[in-house]
Short mmCIF file of C-alpha atoms and ligand atoms in Angstrom, two decimals:
data_model
loop_
_atom_site.label_atom_id
_atom_site.label_comp_id
_atom_site.label_asym_id
_atom_site.label_seq_id
_atom_site.Cartn_x
_atom_site.Cartn_y
_atom_site.Cartn_z
CA PHE A 1 192.63 -100.61 50.90
CA LYS A 2 192.89 -97.40 52.86
CA ARG A 3 190.77 -95.58 50.30
CA LEU A 4 188.21 -98.38 50.24
CA SER A 5 187.79 -98.35 54.03
CA LEU A 6 187.43 -94.59 53.90
CA ASP A 7 184.71 -94.95 51.30
CA MET A 8 183.04 -97.61 53.40
CA ARG A 9 183.09 -95.33 56.41
CA SER A 10 181.69 -92.43 54.54
CA LYS A 11 178.94 -94.67 53.21
CA ASP A 12 178.07 -95.67 56.77
CA GLU A 13 178.19 -92.07 57.83
CA LEU A 14 176.03 -91.06 54.89
CA HIS A 15 173.54 -93.74 55.84
CA GLU A 16 173.56 -92.56 59.43
CA MET A 17 173.11 -88.95 58.34
CA GLY A 18 170.21 -90.00 56.15
CA GLU A 19 168.59 -91.77 59.10
CA THR A 20 169.04 -88.72 61.34
CA PHE A 21 167.65 -86.51 58.62
CA ASN A 22 164.57 -88.73 58.20
CA HIS A 23 164.08 -88.75 61.94
CA MET A 24 164.25 -84.95 62.02
CA ILE A 25 161.71 -84.67 59.21
CA ASP A 26 159.39 -87.03 61.13
CA LEU A 27 159.76 -84.89 64.25
CA LEU A 28 159.10 -81.70 62.31
CA GLU A 29 156.04 -83.24 60.68
CA THR A 30 154.68 -84.41 64.03
CA ASN A 31 155.29 -80.99 65.57
CA PHE A 32 153.68 -79.30 62.61
CA GLU A 33 150.65 -81.58 62.88
CA LYS A 34 150.40 -80.85 66.61
CA GLN A 35 150.63 -77.10 66.00
CA LYS A 36 147.98 -77.31 63.30
CA GLN A 37 145.73 -79.23 65.67
CA PHE A 38 146.39 -76.66 68.41
CA VAL A 39 145.51 -73.72 66.16
CA SER A 40 142.40 -75.47 64.91
CA ASN A 41 141.24 -76.34 68.46
CA ALA A 42 142.00 -72.83 69.68
CA SER A 43 140.07 -71.23 66.82
CA HIS A 44 137.14 -73.54 67.46
CA GLU A 45 137.10 -72.68 71.18
CA LEU A 46 137.22 -68.95 70.44
CA LYS A 47 134.56 -69.19 67.78
CA THR A 48 131.91 -70.55 70.13
CA PRO A 49 131.75 -67.56 72.53
CA LEU A 50 132.19 -65.22 69.58
CA THR A 51 129.10 -66.66 67.90
CA VAL A 52 127.06 -66.13 71.08
CA ILE A 53 128.28 -62.51 71.34
CA GLU A 54 127.51 -61.90 67.68
CA SER A 55 123.98 -63.27 67.85
CA TYR A 56 123.07 -61.31 70.99
CA ALA A 57 124.59 -58.14 69.53
CA SER A 58 122.58 -58.55 66.33
CA LEU A 59 119.43 -59.27 68.34
CA LEU A 60 119.95 -55.99 70.22
CA LYS A 61 120.64 -54.17 66.97
CA ARG A 62 117.43 -55.40 65.39
CA ARG A 63 115.01 -55.26 68.31
CA GLY A 64 116.80 -53.62 71.25
CA LEU A 65 115.26 -50.17 70.85
CA GLN A 66 111.70 -51.46 70.56
CA GLU A 67 112.09 -54.18 73.20
CA PRO A 68 114.30 -52.87 76.00
CA GLU A 69 113.53 -55.98 78.10
CA LEU A 70 115.96 -57.85 75.83
CA PHE A 71 118.85 -55.85 77.28
CA GLY A 72 119.24 -57.65 80.60
CA GLU A 73 119.68 -61.17 79.22
CA SER A 74 121.73 -60.05 76.21
CA ILE A 75 124.21 -57.96 78.17
CA GLU A 76 124.58 -60.79 80.70
CA ALA A 77 125.36 -63.31 77.94
CA ILE A 78 127.72 -60.97 76.07
CA HIS A 79 129.56 -60.15 79.28
CA SER A 80 130.04 -63.75 80.41
CA GLU A 81 131.12 -64.92 76.94
CA ALA A 82 133.58 -62.01 76.72
CA ILE A 83 135.07 -63.08 80.07
CA ARG A 84 135.35 -66.63 78.78
CA MET A 85 137.16 -65.42 75.68
CA ARG A 86 139.57 -63.36 77.74
CA GLU A 87 140.36 -66.30 80.04
CA LEU A 88 140.83 -68.56 77.07
CA THR A 89 143.15 -66.10 75.32
CA GLU A 90 145.21 -65.73 78.50
CA GLN A 91 145.56 -69.51 78.78
CA LEU A 92 146.50 -69.79 75.11
CA LEU A 93 149.16 -67.10 75.45
CA LEU A 94 150.67 -68.86 78.45
CA LEU A 95 150.64 -72.22 76.68
CA ALA A 96 152.32 -70.75 73.60
CA LYS A 97 155.39 -69.98 75.71
CA HIS A 98 158.21 -72.46 75.93
CA ASN A 99 159.35 -73.46 79.39
CA GLU A 100 162.57 -71.46 79.12
CA GLN A 101 160.58 -68.31 78.39
CA TRP A 102 158.78 -68.42 81.73
CA ASN A 103 160.38 -65.80 83.94
CA LEU A 104 160.41 -67.02 87.48
CA HIS A 105 160.18 -64.43 90.26
CA LEU A 106 161.39 -66.43 93.20
CA SER A 107 161.00 -65.37 96.80
CA GLN A 108 160.72 -66.97 100.24
CA VAL A 109 157.08 -67.63 100.83
CA ASN A 110 155.50 -68.46 104.17
CA LEU A 111 153.42 -71.38 102.96
CA ASN A 112 150.66 -71.37 105.55
CA GLU A 113 150.05 -67.64 105.30
CA PHE A 114 150.15 -67.75 101.52
CA LEU A 115 147.69 -70.66 101.34
CA LYS A 116 145.28 -69.06 103.79
CA LYS A 117 145.35 -65.84 101.77
CA THR A 118 144.85 -67.70 98.48
CA PHE A 119 141.96 -69.81 99.77
CA HIS A 120 140.32 -66.80 101.32
CA ALA A 121 140.50 -64.89 98.01
CA PHE A 122 139.11 -67.90 96.12
CA GLN A 123 136.26 -68.35 98.60
CA SER A 124 135.21 -64.73 98.32
CA ALA A 125 135.49 -64.65 94.53
CA TYR A 126 133.51 -67.83 93.89
CA ASN A 127 131.41 -68.11 97.01
CA ARG A 128 132.55 -71.69 97.58
CA LYS A 129 133.64 -72.99 100.96
CA ILE A 130 137.18 -74.31 101.35
CA ILE A 131 137.91 -76.42 104.44
CA TYR A 132 141.61 -76.07 105.12
CA ASN A 133 143.57 -78.33 107.48
CA THR A 134 147.31 -78.42 107.89
CA GLU A 135 149.75 -80.84 109.52
CA ILE A 136 152.62 -78.42 109.01
CA GLN A 137 154.22 -77.38 112.29
CA GLY A 138 155.24 -73.76 112.76
CA SER A 139 155.95 -71.45 109.89
CA LEU A 140 157.35 -73.17 106.87
CA GLU A 141 159.08 -71.12 104.17
CA VAL A 142 159.42 -72.31 100.57
CA LYS A 143 161.29 -70.64 97.76
CA THR A 144 158.91 -70.31 94.87
CA ASP A 145 157.18 -67.99 92.42
CA GLU A 146 154.16 -66.89 94.46
CA GLN A 147 152.12 -65.69 91.48
CA LYS A 148 152.60 -68.89 89.49
CA LEU A 149 151.92 -71.12 92.48
CA LYS A 150 148.69 -69.22 93.02
CA GLN A 151 147.81 -69.71 89.35
CA LEU A 152 148.47 -73.44 89.69
CA LEU A 153 146.30 -73.74 92.81
CA TYR A 154 143.51 -71.77 91.18
CA ILE A 155 143.34 -74.22 88.27
CA PHE A 156 142.70 -77.13 90.63
CA LEU A 157 140.39 -75.18 92.93
CA ASP A 158 138.46 -74.01 89.94
CA ASN A 159 138.02 -77.56 88.66
CA ALA A 160 136.93 -78.70 92.12
CA ARG A 161 134.37 -75.89 92.04
CA LYS A 162 133.17 -76.64 88.50
CA TYR A 163 132.83 -80.39 88.85
CA SER A 164 131.39 -80.52 92.36
CA ASP A 165 128.89 -78.45 94.27
CA LYS A 166 130.11 -79.31 97.75
CA ALA A 167 132.82 -77.71 99.88
CA ILE A 168 136.42 -78.18 98.72
CA THR A 169 138.83 -79.66 101.25
CA VAL A 170 142.54 -78.94 101.37
CA LEU A 171 145.13 -80.72 103.47
CA THR A 172 148.80 -79.79 103.66
CA GLY A 173 151.63 -81.63 105.31
CA GLU A 174 155.35 -82.30 105.25
CA LYS A 175 157.16 -85.58 104.71
CA ASP A 176 160.79 -86.38 103.77
CA HIS A 177 161.68 -82.80 102.79
CA GLN A 178 158.60 -82.62 100.65
CA VAL A 179 155.54 -80.55 101.28
CA PHE A 180 152.26 -81.77 99.92
CA ILE A 181 149.14 -79.75 99.15
CA GLN A 182 146.12 -81.96 98.64
CA ILE A 183 142.96 -80.54 97.08
CA SER A 184 139.89 -82.78 97.20
CA ASP A 185 136.37 -82.50 95.93
CA GLN A 186 133.35 -84.77 96.24
CA GLY A 187 132.11 -84.19 92.74
CA ILE A 188 131.43 -86.16 89.59
CA GLY A 189 134.95 -87.65 89.45
CA ILE A 190 136.80 -88.96 86.40
CA GLN A 191 136.66 -92.48 84.92
CA GLU A 192 139.87 -94.45 85.36
CA ASP A 193 140.57 -94.78 81.63
CA GLU A 194 140.11 -91.02 81.11
CA LEU A 195 142.47 -90.04 83.90
CA PRO A 196 145.76 -90.23 81.95
CA LYS A 197 144.32 -88.01 79.22
CA VAL A 198 143.02 -85.08 81.29
CA PHE A 199 146.37 -83.26 81.19
CA ASP A 200 146.31 -83.17 77.36
CA ARG A 201 145.57 -79.86 75.70
CA PHE A 202 141.86 -79.33 74.99
CA TYR A 203 140.95 -82.70 76.46
CA ARG A 204 137.59 -82.85 78.17
CA VAL A 205 136.04 -86.00 79.57
CA ASP A 206 132.58 -85.18 78.38
CA LYS A 207 132.38 -82.24 76.04
CA ALA A 208 128.62 -81.73 76.23
CA ARG A 209 128.49 -81.94 80.00
CA ASN A 210 131.57 -79.77 80.42
CA ARG A 211 130.51 -77.00 78.09
CA LYS A 212 127.91 -75.99 80.66
CA SER A 213 130.65 -75.60 83.26
CA GLY A 214 132.47 -73.21 80.93
CA GLY A 215 135.73 -75.16 80.67
CA SER A 216 138.12 -75.01 77.76
CA GLY A 217 140.09 -78.20 78.34
CA LEU A 218 143.26 -76.14 78.77
CA GLY A 219 143.38 -75.78 82.57
CA LEU A 220 145.17 -79.02 83.38
CA SER A 221 147.64 -78.77 80.48
CA LEU A 222 148.58 -75.34 81.79
CA ALA A 223 148.86 -76.82 85.29
CA LYS A 224 151.23 -79.45 83.93
CA GLU A 225 153.50 -76.77 82.43
CA LEU A 226 153.35 -74.61 85.56
CA GLY A 227 154.22 -77.67 87.64
CA GLU A 228 157.26 -78.36 85.43
CA VAL A 229 158.44 -74.76 85.60
CA LEU A 230 158.04 -74.62 89.39
CA GLY A 231 159.50 -78.09 89.99
CA ILE A 232 156.24 -79.31 91.50
CA ARG A 233 155.12 -82.89 90.93
CA ILE A 234 151.40 -83.35 90.43
CA GLY A 235 149.42 -86.47 91.28
CA ILE A 236 145.75 -87.02 90.53
CA GLU A 237 143.38 -89.66 91.84
CA SER A 238 139.71 -89.90 91.06
CA LYS A 239 136.67 -92.14 91.32
CA GLU A 240 133.66 -91.56 89.18
CA GLY A 241 130.72 -90.39 91.26
CA ILE A 242 132.89 -90.09 94.39
CA GLY A 243 135.33 -87.26 93.72
CA THR A 244 138.82 -86.17 92.77
CA THR A 245 141.99 -85.55 94.75
CA VAL A 246 144.95 -83.65 93.36
CA THR A 247 148.24 -83.63 95.25
CA LEU A 248 151.07 -81.17 94.63
CA TYR A 249 154.53 -82.11 95.90
CA LEU A 250 156.96 -79.28 96.58
CA HIS A 251 160.60 -79.76 97.53
CA VAL A 252 161.79 -78.02 100.66
CA LYS A 253 165.41 -77.70 101.71
CA ASN A 254 166.95 -79.34 104.75
CA GLY A 255 166.56 -77.45 108.04
P1 LIG B 301 138.32 -77.73 81.65
O1 LIG B 301 138.57 -76.31 81.30
O2 LIG B 301 137.38 -78.41 80.70
O3 LIG B 301 137.94 -77.93 83.08
P2 LIG B 301 140.84 -79.01 82.32
O4 LIG B 301 142.05 -79.16 81.47
O5 LIG B 301 140.98 -78.21 83.57
O6 LIG B 301 139.71 -78.44 81.38
O7 LIG B 301 140.33 -80.45 82.70
C1 LIG B 301 140.18 -81.43 81.69
C2 LIG B 301 138.97 -82.30 81.98
O8 LIG B 301 139.23 -83.13 83.12
C3 LIG B 301 137.72 -81.52 82.34
O9 LIG B 301 137.03 -81.13 81.17
C4 LIG B 301 136.93 -82.53 83.17
O10 LIG B 301 136.24 -83.42 82.32
C5 LIG B 301 138.03 -83.31 83.86
N1 LIG B 301 138.28 -82.81 85.24
C6 LIG B 301 139.28 -82.01 85.66
N2 LIG B 301 139.22 -81.79 86.99
C7 LIG B 301 138.13 -82.47 87.41
C8 LIG B 301 137.50 -82.66 88.72
N3 LIG B 301 137.99 -82.08 89.83
N4 LIG B 301 136.41 -83.43 88.77
C9 LIG B 301 135.90 -84.03 87.67
N5 LIG B 301 136.42 -83.90 86.43
C10 LIG B 301 137.52 -83.13 86.31
#
């Protein structure tokens, strides 16, 4: 009887092991599929600017010497596509990291000063007005990775710039030991049913329309990862034709 029950148990265990094994294979297959999809999307995204560079370079090679007026437009196109490729490669490299590989360089950051500096730099770089209002009293310090927080803010500011042509407004405030940073634009907005998908890698609401704005569909997925690494919750609200508001919630310690 003892032997029989042992055999029964091992049969159960074998069955359980088999189930676990099948589950693991499923997970591996799904991950493999996702990776394949990622590589294929990434290659596609890199191929587009590369094709533009190649055709302008070959145009210059064939006719550049005889027709120097071709230079201006060609160099402009090659330069902007090269920038796009560099930005895309940087985003891809960051996304290829696992969360635990992100090295955080934490320091006490004076939030108001940091935000003013960041918005000022963005305004000058992109020539787009940012209207900044704050409800934060005094000087509030948060412990964070300044560089990564800046990167996160730039993704949202950059989207506000790309998908709207009006001034960007930012409001910050503090509530229940949480600081919020709210970035709003009055641009094209996002349809309600598209909203949950915009944080997916390579997802773009309207590919044709967005290609003109130079997006890759990677910005928000990178923002999601940065948010996780920094412990910042991200909320997004949008109305098509009205605009989009993104809110970042940062934890601040008592006192
Ligand atoms: P992209 O590089 O295409 O901007 P993102 O991952 O940053 O990629 O955003 C995904 C998609 O979400 C964008 O292609 C765009 O369709 C939509 N989106 C993001 N932010 C905004 C915004 N502020 N206004 C309107 N649409 C937006």
